[in-house]
Amino acid sequence: MPVPAAYGLLLSRGPRNWASDFVGPWEVFTSSAMIRAQDDTTVLIAERPGPVRRNKGMRVLPDHTFDDHPPLDVLLVPGGNGTRTEVTDLALIAWIRAASAQTAWTTSVCAGTLLLHEAGPARGRRILGVDPTEVEHRVQQVLAENRARMTGSAHSSQ
């Protein structure tokens, strides 16, 4: 019988970050556990307790903070416009760097690749993410996989 997995989804504080970039993967991870009758856990992780607001006003309550989350098998870093400024958030980048060093898989959605690059896991690897030449977000059914690092471009993760 497979060992249960622990999935951690980052909720960064950027109010311009999209709910769809973590809600879609959350649905996949939790549905997979139900289908496989596994005791997998999926948790939302933020820097500190309390509501985290998304780009259209949704408030989300994290399950854990950077300091008290369980050991993770998978770390997912969602994207959104806010990630472009969060690359200078030293606490966030340090946590992503430390957490990803302990996971079997580190993945991102869309502009979350910017944070993975800044933190280190995506440096020197072939990844997909935001195409800076795109004016509109287009669905791209493309996936790049490289040494337990997987990223999706636009909303191909959903």
PDB file of C-alpha atoms in Angstrom:
ATOM      1  CA  MET A   1       0.000   0.000   0.000  1.00  0.00           C
ATOM      2  CA  PRO A   2       1.419   3.441  -0.932  1.00  0.00           C
ATOM      3  CA  VAL A   3       2.594   5.754   1.822  1.00  0.00           C
ATOM      4  CA  PRO A   4       0.365   8.831   2.345  1.00  0.00           C
ATOM      5  CA  ALA A   5       1.743  12.061   0.914  1.00  0.00           C
ATOM      6  CA  ALA A   6       1.796  15.546   2.434  1.00  0.00           C
ATOM      7  CA  TYR A   7       1.135  18.409   0.024  1.00  0.00           C
ATOM      8  CA  GLY A   8       1.885  21.995   1.049  1.00  0.00           C
ATOM      9  CA  LEU A   9       0.465  24.907  -0.921  1.00  0.00           C
ATOM     10  CA  LEU A  10       2.020  28.294  -0.299  1.00  0.00           C
ATOM     11  CA  LEU A  11      -0.236  31.266   0.385  1.00  0.00           C
ATOM     12  CA  SER A  12       2.023  34.261  -0.033  1.00  0.00           C
ATOM     13  CA  ARG A  13       0.737  37.610   1.168  1.00  0.00           C
ATOM     14  CA  GLY A  14       0.591  39.326  -2.222  1.00  0.00           C
ATOM     15  CA  PRO A  15      -2.997  40.541  -2.674  1.00  0.00           C
ATOM     16  CA  ARG A  16      -2.531  40.394  -6.444  1.00  0.00           C
ATOM     17  CA  ASN A  17      -2.012  36.618  -6.401  1.00  0.00           C
ATOM     18  CA  TRP A  18      -4.679  34.455  -7.955  1.00  0.00           C
ATOM     19  CA  ALA A  19      -6.874  32.024  -6.063  1.00  0.00           C
ATOM     20  CA  SER A  20      -7.089  29.726  -9.098  1.00  0.00           C
ATOM     21  CA  ASP A  21      -3.360  28.990  -8.893  1.00  0.00           C
ATOM     22  CA  PHE A  22      -3.758  27.199  -5.561  1.00  0.00           C
ATOM     23  CA  VAL A  23      -7.454  26.188  -5.617  1.00  0.00           C
ATOM     24  CA  GLY A  24      -7.059  24.100  -8.788  1.00  0.00           C
ATOM     25  CA  PRO A  25      -4.089  22.115  -7.475  1.00  0.00           C
ATOM     26  CA  TRP A  26      -5.762  21.805  -4.048  1.00  0.00           C
ATOM     27  CA  GLU A  27      -8.763  20.193  -5.761  1.00  0.00           C
ATOM     28  CA  VAL A  28      -6.488  17.771  -7.632  1.00  0.00           C
ATOM     29  CA  PHE A  29      -4.484  16.760  -4.548  1.00  0.00           C
ATOM     30  CA  THR A  30      -7.535  16.283  -2.317  1.00  0.00           C
ATOM     31  CA  SER A  31      -9.533  14.470  -5.001  1.00  0.00           C
ATOM     32  CA  SER A  32      -6.620  12.144  -5.688  1.00  0.00           C
ATOM     33  CA  ALA A  33      -6.472  11.196  -2.020  1.00  0.00           C
ATOM     34  CA  MET A  34     -10.205  10.449  -2.007  1.00  0.00           C
ATOM     35  CA  ILE A  35     -10.056   8.350  -5.192  1.00  0.00           C
ATOM     36  CA  ARG A  36      -7.066   6.353  -3.964  1.00  0.00           C
ATOM     37  CA  ALA A  37      -8.507   6.043  -0.424  1.00  0.00           C
ATOM     38  CA  GLN A  38      -5.246   7.446   0.921  1.00  0.00           C
ATOM     39  CA  ASP A  39      -4.599   9.451   4.042  1.00  0.00           C
ATOM     40  CA  ASP A  40      -2.793  12.147   2.055  1.00  0.00           C
ATOM     41  CA  THR A  41      -2.892  15.601   3.595  1.00  0.00           C
ATOM     42  CA  THR A  42      -3.092  18.907   1.788  1.00  0.00           C
ATOM     43  CA  VAL A  43      -2.320  22.019   3.805  1.00  0.00           C
ATOM     44  CA  LEU A  44      -2.240  25.740   3.099  1.00  0.00           C
ATOM     45  CA  ILE A  45       0.867  27.466   4.447  1.00  0.00           C
ATOM     46  CA  ALA A  46       1.405  31.196   5.004  1.00  0.00           C
ATOM     47  CA  GLU A  47       4.107  33.238   6.688  1.00  0.00           C
ATOM     48  CA  ARG A  48       1.857  34.003   9.660  1.00  0.00           C
ATOM     49  CA  PRO A  49      -1.625  33.079  10.900  1.00  0.00           C
ATOM     50  CA  GLY A  50      -4.697  34.961   9.794  1.00  0.00           C
ATOM     51  CA  PRO A  51      -6.577  35.521   6.548  1.00  0.00           C
ATOM     52  CA  VAL A  52      -4.687  35.912   3.295  1.00  0.00           C
ATOM     53  CA  ARG A  53      -6.501  37.949   0.633  1.00  0.00           C
ATOM     54  CA  ARG A  54      -6.367  36.926  -3.034  1.00  0.00           C
ATOM     55  CA  ASN A  55      -6.607  39.225  -6.063  1.00  0.00           C
ATOM     56  CA  LYS A  56     -10.408  39.413  -6.260  1.00  0.00           C
ATOM     57  CA  GLY A  57     -11.062  39.699  -2.544  1.00  0.00           C
ATOM     58  CA  MET A  58     -11.242  36.051  -1.480  1.00  0.00           C
ATOM     59  CA  ARG A  59      -9.934  35.586   2.057  1.00  0.00           C
ATOM     60  CA  VAL A  60      -8.235  32.282   2.774  1.00  0.00           C
ATOM     61  CA  LEU A  61      -7.230  30.901   6.171  1.00  0.00           C
ATOM     62  CA  PRO A  62      -3.932  29.015   6.192  1.00  0.00           C
ATOM     63  CA  ASP A  63      -3.692  25.722   8.075  1.00  0.00           C
ATOM     64  CA  HIS A  64      -0.081  26.310   9.087  1.00  0.00           C
ATOM     65  CA  THR A  65       2.662  28.913   9.104  1.00  0.00           C
ATOM     66  CA  PHE A  66       6.244  28.777   7.881  1.00  0.00           C
ATOM     67  CA  ASP A  67       7.226  27.744  11.407  1.00  0.00           C
ATOM     68  CA  ASP A  68       4.704  25.025  12.232  1.00  0.00           C
ATOM     69  CA  HIS A  69       3.827  23.090   9.061  1.00  0.00           C
ATOM     70  CA  PRO A  70       4.263  19.312   8.908  1.00  0.00           C
ATOM     71  CA  PRO A  71       7.033  17.728   6.832  1.00  0.00           C
ATOM     72  CA  LEU A  72       6.106  18.012   3.149  1.00  0.00           C
ATOM     73  CA  ASP A  73       6.502  15.612   0.261  1.00  0.00           C
ATOM     74  CA  VAL A  74       5.336  18.200  -2.270  1.00  0.00           C
ATOM     75  CA  LEU A  75       5.582  21.998  -2.191  1.00  0.00           C
ATOM     76  CA  LEU A  76       3.449  23.976  -4.627  1.00  0.00           C
ATOM     77  CA  VAL A  77       4.191  27.679  -5.200  1.00  0.00           C
ATOM     78  CA  PRO A  78       1.211  29.407  -6.864  1.00  0.00           C
ATOM     79  CA  GLY A  79       1.587  32.418  -9.131  1.00  0.00           C
ATOM     80  CA  GLY A  80      -0.149  35.672  -9.846  1.00  0.00           C
ATOM     81  CA  ASN A  81       0.924  39.221 -10.517  1.00  0.00           C
ATOM     82  CA  GLY A  82       2.068  39.641  -6.920  1.00  0.00           C
ATOM     83  CA  THR A  83       4.942  37.207  -7.378  1.00  0.00           C
ATOM     84  CA  ARG A  84       6.781  39.771  -9.463  1.00  0.00           C
ATOM     85  CA  THR A  85       7.289  41.941  -6.369  1.00  0.00           C
ATOM     86  CA  GLU A  86       7.569  39.063  -3.901  1.00  0.00           C
ATOM     87  CA  VAL A  87      10.905  38.022  -5.378  1.00  0.00           C
ATOM     88  CA  THR A  88      12.409  40.650  -3.036  1.00  0.00           C
ATOM     89  CA  ASP A  89      10.657  39.263   0.079  1.00  0.00           C
ATOM     90  CA  LEU A  90      13.658  37.756   1.845  1.00  0.00           C
ATOM     91  CA  ALA A  91      11.639  35.766   4.413  1.00  0.00           C
ATOM     92  CA  LEU A  92       9.466  34.226   1.695  1.00  0.00           C
ATOM     93  CA  ILE A  93      12.424  33.350  -0.522  1.00  0.00           C
ATOM     94  CA  ALA A  94      14.357  31.852   2.415  1.00  0.00           C
ATOM     95  CA  TRP A  95      11.365  29.711   3.388  1.00  0.00           C
ATOM     96  CA  ILE A  96      10.853  28.437  -0.171  1.00  0.00           C
ATOM     97  CA  ARG A  97      14.567  27.606  -0.371  1.00  0.00           C
ATOM     98  CA  ALA A  98      14.515  25.713   2.954  1.00  0.00           C
ATOM     99  CA  ALA A  99      11.180  23.956   2.390  1.00  0.00           C
ATOM    100  CA  SER A 100      12.017  22.853  -1.155  1.00  0.00           C
ATOM    101  CA  ALA A 101      15.286  21.329   0.064  1.00  0.00           C
ATOM    102  CA  GLN A 102      13.213  18.948   2.219  1.00  0.00           C
ATOM    103  CA  THR A 103      10.591  17.884  -0.356  1.00  0.00           C
ATOM    104  CA  ALA A 104      10.543  15.085  -2.902  1.00  0.00           C
ATOM    105  CA  TRP A 105       8.807  17.436  -5.360  1.00  0.00           C
ATOM    106  CA  THR A 106       8.721  21.198  -5.715  1.00  0.00           C
ATOM    107  CA  THR A 107       6.333  22.627  -8.256  1.00  0.00           C
ATOM    108  CA  SER A 108       4.773  25.913  -9.257  1.00  0.00           C
ATOM    109  CA  VAL A 109       1.969  27.390 -11.277  1.00  0.00           C
ATOM    110  CA  CYS A 110       2.492  30.227 -13.732  1.00  0.00           C
ATOM    111  CA  ALA A 111       4.446  33.118 -12.184  1.00  0.00           C
ATOM    112  CA  GLY A 112       5.279  30.993  -9.140  1.00  0.00           C
ATOM    113  CA  THR A 113       8.315  30.008 -11.209  1.00  0.00           C
ATOM    114  CA  LEU A 114       9.708  33.481 -10.528  1.00  0.00           C
ATOM    115  CA  LEU A 115       9.798  32.680  -6.812  1.00  0.00           C
ATOM    116  CA  LEU A 116      11.311  29.239  -7.450  1.00  0.00           C
ATOM    117  CA  HIS A 117      14.003  30.839  -9.551  1.00  0.00           C
ATOM    118  CA  GLU A 118      14.817  33.462  -6.929  1.00  0.00           C
ATOM    119  CA  ALA A 119      14.865  30.850  -4.137  1.00  0.00           C
ATOM    120  CA  GLY A 120      17.090  28.541  -6.151  1.00  0.00           C
ATOM    121  CA  PRO A 121      15.166  25.345  -7.026  1.00  0.00           C
ATOM    122  CA  ALA A 122      14.484  26.466 -10.601  1.00  0.00           C
ATOM    123  CA  ARG A 123      17.919  27.919 -11.368  1.00  0.00           C
ATOM    124  CA  GLY A 124      19.804  26.106 -14.072  1.00  0.00           C
ATOM    125  CA  ARG A 125      16.781  23.963 -14.929  1.00  0.00           C
ATOM    126  CA  ARG A 126      14.464  23.881 -17.914  1.00  0.00           C
ATOM    127  CA  ILE A 127      11.167  25.232 -16.649  1.00  0.00           C
ATOM    128  CA  LEU A 128       7.954  26.728 -17.940  1.00  0.00           C
ATOM    129  CA  GLY A 129       6.132  29.650 -16.448  1.00  0.00           C
ATOM    130  CA  VAL A 130       5.193  33.113 -17.513  1.00  0.00           C
ATOM    131  CA  ASP A 131       6.193  34.152 -20.996  1.00  0.00           C
ATOM    132  CA  PRO A 132       7.142  37.829 -20.568  1.00  0.00           C
ATOM    133  CA  THR A 133       6.233  38.512 -24.205  1.00  0.00           C
ATOM    134  CA  GLU A 134       2.620  37.454 -23.687  1.00  0.00           C
ATOM    135  CA  VAL A 135       0.181  40.291 -23.243  1.00  0.00           C
ATOM    136  CA  GLU A 136      -2.718  37.999 -22.373  1.00  0.00           C
ATOM    137  CA  HIS A 137      -2.540  34.788 -20.408  1.00  0.00           C
ATOM    138  CA  ARG A 138      -3.125  31.969 -22.829  1.00  0.00           C
ATOM    139  CA  VAL A 139      -3.693  28.388 -21.841  1.00  0.00           C
ATOM    140  CA  GLN A 140      -0.631  26.428 -22.855  1.00  0.00           C
ATOM    141  CA  GLN A 141      -0.787  22.680 -22.550  1.00  0.00           C
ATOM    142  CA  VAL A 142       2.913  22.360 -21.978  1.00  0.00           C
ATOM    143  CA  LEU A 143       4.757  20.763 -19.115  1.00  0.00           C
ATOM    144  CA  ALA A 144       8.448  20.652 -18.284  1.00  0.00           C
ATOM    145  CA  GLU A 145       9.822  18.099 -15.876  1.00  0.00           C
ATOM    146  CA  ASN A 146      13.360  18.056 -14.532  1.00  0.00           C
ATOM    147  CA  ARG A 147      14.664  16.298 -11.420  1.00  0.00           C
ATOM    148  CA  ALA A 148      11.550  16.396  -9.241  1.00  0.00           C
ATOM    149  CA  ARG A 149      10.810  19.976 -10.278  1.00  0.00           C
ATOM    150  CA  MET A 150       7.684  20.424 -12.342  1.00  0.00           C
ATOM    151  CA  THR A 151       6.105  23.673 -13.447  1.00  0.00           C
ATOM    152  CA  GLY A 152       3.058  24.523 -15.510  1.00  0.00           C
ATOM    153  CA  SER A 153       2.595  27.436 -17.837  1.00  0.00           C
ATOM    154  CA  ALA A 154      -0.459  29.683 -17.474  1.00  0.00           C
ATOM    155  CA  HIS A 155      -3.389  27.626 -16.193  1.00  0.00           C
ATOM    156  CA  SER A 156      -2.345  24.275 -17.622  1.00  0.00           C
ATOM    157  CA  SER A 157      -2.210  22.951 -14.047  1.00  0.00           C
ATOM    158  CA  GLN A 158      -5.969  23.110 -13.623  1.00  0.00           C
TER     159      GLN A 158
END
